[in-house]
């Protein structure tokens, strides 16, 4: 996908990003709860719909939803089928196209087996991770380079477990607002991060 050249003062930046090389994953296990315990969080209907539409907006290849809970996977698969092949596909075809991007997997290993190529795994967190932090300019450069696909992991609950973070090559710099509070909902965080990387105005350069 080509971006228009963005001119600012004496500098120009020409965007040529292959979005087909970028996928995201919503991790429901293993993640932390507010007490620091490892838990599996619930997959919700609004999460599936809203994140699928966000991925469609920014041209993301696939959105993985990872949960070990069989009943949760079954419900999610039925919802996706309704909108991609059932009555919903005729009632709202655009919604169905977005939900075709969603892939349900039982675990991180199973998801990684499905991902094409040897992806650069980039995690997200509300905390900086010294030695692993990746700026938005740096992830933009990785995607533009295109030598390996990029997989961005988002943790539900109170964030990705240390086990998952250790599997990430890099951790994207946290979202910072104007206050000390830094605990966004998952759907909001996904939208902000994808806009900062791929937004039409040229992304976010820090």
Short mmCIF file of C-alpha atoms in Angstrom, two decimals:
data_model
loop_
_atom_site.label_atom_id
_atom_site.label_comp_id
_atom_site.label_asym_id
_atom_site.label_seq_id
_atom_site.Cartn_x
_atom_site.Cartn_y
_atom_site.Cartn_z
CA UNK A 1 0.00 0.00 0.00
CA UNK A 2 1.44 3.37 -0.98
CA UNK A 3 1.19 6.53 1.05
CA UNK A 4 1.35 10.00 -0.39
CA UNK A 5 4.65 11.74 0.25
CA UNK A 6 4.39 13.77 3.43
CA UNK A 7 6.20 17.10 3.35
CA UNK A 8 7.13 18.95 6.52
CA UNK A 9 9.64 21.81 6.38
CA UNK A 10 12.78 20.58 4.65
CA UNK A 11 12.06 16.92 5.19
CA UNK A 12 10.03 14.48 3.12
CA UNK A 13 9.03 10.97 3.93
CA UNK A 14 7.62 8.60 1.32
CA UNK A 15 5.51 5.82 2.83
CA UNK A 16 5.50 2.45 1.16
CA UNK A 17 4.23 -0.09 3.66
CA UNK A 18 3.23 -3.65 2.80
CA UNK A 19 0.36 -4.15 5.20
CA UNK A 20 -0.10 -7.74 4.06
CA UNK A 21 2.97 -8.55 6.19
CA UNK A 22 1.37 -7.36 9.44
CA UNK A 23 -0.98 -9.33 11.70
CA UNK A 24 -2.10 -8.80 15.28
CA UNK A 25 -3.05 -11.17 18.08
CA UNK A 26 -5.35 -10.66 21.05
CA UNK A 27 -4.01 -12.86 23.85
CA UNK A 28 -6.54 -14.06 26.44
CA UNK A 29 -4.10 -16.52 28.05
CA UNK A 30 -1.61 -16.37 29.64
CA UNK A 31 -2.31 -12.87 30.97
CA UNK A 32 -2.34 -11.26 34.42
CA UNK A 33 -5.30 -10.22 36.52
CA UNK A 34 -5.17 -7.22 38.88
CA UNK A 35 -3.62 -9.39 41.61
CA UNK A 36 -0.77 -10.53 39.38
CA UNK A 37 -2.13 -14.05 38.93
CA UNK A 38 -2.10 -15.84 35.56
CA UNK A 39 -5.63 -16.14 34.21
CA UNK A 40 -7.66 -16.68 31.04
CA UNK A 41 -9.92 -13.72 30.29
CA UNK A 42 -13.25 -13.78 28.48
CA UNK A 43 -13.63 -13.22 24.75
CA UNK A 44 -16.43 -10.72 24.16
CA UNK A 45 -18.73 -10.02 21.24
CA UNK A 46 -17.85 -6.28 21.05
CA UNK A 47 -14.13 -7.13 21.11
CA UNK A 48 -14.41 -9.40 18.08
CA UNK A 49 -16.52 -6.95 16.07
CA UNK A 50 -14.64 -3.78 16.94
CA UNK A 51 -11.12 -5.12 16.55
CA UNK A 52 -12.01 -6.82 13.25
CA UNK A 53 -13.31 -3.50 11.93
CA UNK A 54 -10.18 -1.71 13.14
CA UNK A 55 -8.00 -4.28 11.36
CA UNK A 56 -10.05 -3.83 8.19
CA UNK A 57 -9.65 -0.04 8.42
CA UNK A 58 -5.86 -0.26 8.60
CA UNK A 59 -5.41 -3.17 6.18
CA UNK A 60 -4.09 -5.64 8.74
CA UNK A 61 -3.73 -9.14 7.29
CA UNK A 62 -5.14 -11.27 10.13
CA UNK A 63 -6.36 -10.84 13.69
CA UNK A 64 -5.75 -13.85 15.91
CA UNK A 65 -7.78 -14.34 19.07
CA UNK A 66 -6.08 -16.77 21.44
CA UNK A 67 -8.01 -18.53 24.21
CA UNK A 68 -7.60 -22.01 25.70
CA UNK A 69 -11.28 -22.10 26.72
CA UNK A 70 -13.09 -24.45 24.33
CA UNK A 71 -16.54 -22.98 24.97
CA UNK A 72 -15.26 -19.48 24.30
CA UNK A 73 -13.71 -20.62 21.02
CA UNK A 74 -16.96 -22.32 20.03
CA UNK A 75 -19.01 -19.18 20.69
CA UNK A 76 -16.52 -17.01 18.80
CA UNK A 77 -16.49 -19.37 15.81
CA UNK A 78 -20.31 -19.37 15.68
CA UNK A 79 -20.35 -15.58 15.75
CA UNK A 80 -17.81 -15.38 12.94
CA UNK A 81 -19.72 -17.95 10.87
CA UNK A 82 -22.96 -15.98 11.28
CA UNK A 83 -21.38 -12.86 9.80
CA UNK A 84 -19.16 -14.48 7.15
CA UNK A 85 -21.35 -17.35 5.87
CA UNK A 86 -24.73 -17.17 7.62
CA UNK A 87 -27.58 -14.68 7.58
CA UNK A 88 -25.32 -11.85 8.75
CA UNK A 89 -23.24 -12.10 5.56
CA UNK A 90 -26.32 -11.05 3.58
CA UNK A 91 -27.64 -8.57 6.13
CA UNK A 92 -24.32 -6.71 6.50
CA UNK A 93 -21.70 -7.88 3.95
CA UNK A 94 -19.16 -5.26 5.06
CA UNK A 95 -19.20 -6.63 8.60
CA UNK A 96 -18.63 -10.11 7.21
CA UNK A 97 -15.59 -8.98 5.24
CA UNK A 98 -14.04 -7.55 8.41
CA UNK A 99 -14.71 -10.72 10.41
CA UNK A 100 -13.01 -12.86 7.76
CA UNK A 101 -9.77 -11.48 9.18
CA UNK A 102 -10.38 -13.11 12.58
CA UNK A 103 -8.73 -16.47 13.32
CA UNK A 104 -9.41 -18.29 16.60
CA UNK A 105 -6.59 -20.34 18.17
CA UNK A 106 -6.27 -22.30 21.42
CA UNK A 107 -2.77 -21.18 22.38
CA UNK A 108 0.21 -19.03 21.48
CA UNK A 109 2.13 -21.99 20.02
CA UNK A 110 -0.82 -23.00 17.83
CA UNK A 111 -1.14 -19.42 16.62
CA UNK A 112 2.56 -19.16 15.76
CA UNK A 113 2.34 -22.37 13.74
CA UNK A 114 -0.38 -20.71 11.66
CA UNK A 115 1.50 -17.45 11.04
CA UNK A 116 3.25 -17.40 7.68
CA UNK A 117 7.01 -16.97 7.62
CA UNK A 118 9.22 -16.19 10.59
CA UNK A 119 7.51 -13.18 12.16
CA UNK A 120 9.10 -10.49 14.25
CA UNK A 121 7.00 -10.73 17.41
CA UNK A 122 6.31 -7.33 18.96
CA UNK A 123 4.51 -7.12 22.28
CA UNK A 124 2.56 -4.24 23.79
CA UNK A 125 2.45 -3.11 27.40
CA UNK A 126 1.61 -0.14 29.59
CA UNK A 127 5.18 -0.34 30.93
CA UNK A 128 8.47 0.27 29.16
CA UNK A 129 10.75 -2.74 28.88
CA UNK A 130 14.39 -1.58 28.99
CA UNK A 131 16.47 -3.16 26.25
CA UNK A 132 13.44 -4.29 24.25
CA UNK A 133 11.51 -1.06 23.67
CA UNK A 134 10.65 -0.31 20.04
CA UNK A 135 9.57 3.19 19.00
CA UNK A 136 6.84 3.81 16.44
CA UNK A 137 9.41 5.06 13.94
CA UNK A 138 11.36 1.85 14.41
CA UNK A 139 8.37 -0.45 13.89
CA UNK A 140 7.42 1.58 10.80
CA UNK A 141 10.94 1.01 9.47
CA UNK A 142 10.73 -2.74 10.17
CA UNK A 143 7.45 -3.00 8.27
CA UNK A 144 8.74 -0.90 5.37
CA UNK A 145 11.86 -3.05 5.16
CA UNK A 146 9.64 -6.08 4.65
CA UNK A 147 12.24 -8.80 5.18
CA UNK A 148 10.05 -10.57 7.78
CA UNK A 149 6.36 -10.37 8.64
CA UNK A 150 5.43 -8.55 11.85
CA UNK A 151 3.07 -9.93 14.50
CA UNK A 152 1.87 -7.49 17.18
CA UNK A 153 0.60 -9.02 20.44
CA UNK A 154 -1.98 -7.34 22.67
CA UNK A 155 -2.67 -8.67 26.15
CA UNK A 156 -6.10 -8.62 27.76
CA UNK A 157 -6.71 -8.32 31.49
CA UNK A 158 -3.72 -6.62 33.11
CA UNK A 159 -1.33 -7.46 30.31
CA UNK A 160 0.79 -10.16 28.74
CA UNK A 161 2.46 -12.62 31.08
CA UNK A 162 6.23 -12.67 31.45
CA UNK A 163 6.20 -15.97 29.56
CA UNK A 164 4.72 -14.25 26.50
CA UNK A 165 6.84 -11.09 26.86
CA UNK A 166 9.97 -13.27 26.87
CA UNK A 167 8.96 -14.62 23.45
CA UNK A 168 8.72 -11.11 21.99
CA UNK A 169 11.76 -9.77 20.17
CA UNK A 170 10.64 -6.23 20.90
CA UNK A 171 8.07 -4.38 23.02
CA UNK A 172 6.35 -1.36 21.51
CA UNK A 173 6.69 1.84 23.50
CA UNK A 174 3.67 2.42 25.78
CA UNK A 175 0.89 4.83 24.91
CA UNK A 176 1.38 8.02 26.91
CA UNK A 177 -1.36 10.57 27.44
CA UNK A 178 -1.27 13.82 29.38
CA UNK A 179 -1.87 12.23 32.78
CA UNK A 180 -0.20 9.54 34.88
CA UNK A 181 -3.16 7.18 34.37
CA UNK A 182 -2.26 4.52 31.82
CA UNK A 183 -4.78 1.67 31.67
CA UNK A 184 -6.71 1.83 28.40
CA UNK A 185 -9.33 -0.63 27.25
CA UNK A 186 -8.02 -3.17 24.76
CA UNK A 187 -10.13 -1.94 21.86
CA UNK A 188 -9.03 1.66 22.38
CA UNK A 189 -5.36 0.68 22.66
CA UNK A 190 -5.49 -1.36 19.45
CA UNK A 191 -7.02 1.57 17.56
CA UNK A 192 -4.51 4.11 18.88
CA UNK A 193 -1.50 1.91 18.17
CA UNK A 194 -2.55 0.98 14.63
CA UNK A 195 -3.30 4.62 13.85
CA UNK A 196 0.11 5.68 15.15
CA UNK A 197 1.78 3.12 12.91
CA UNK A 198 -0.36 3.36 9.77
CA UNK A 199 -2.45 6.55 10.04
CA UNK A 200 -3.02 8.54 6.85
CA UNK A 201 -1.21 11.53 8.30
CA UNK A 202 2.00 9.57 8.29
CA UNK A 203 1.88 7.83 11.62
CA UNK A 204 3.59 8.79 14.83
CA UNK A 205 7.29 9.44 14.67
CA UNK A 206 8.54 9.00 18.23
#
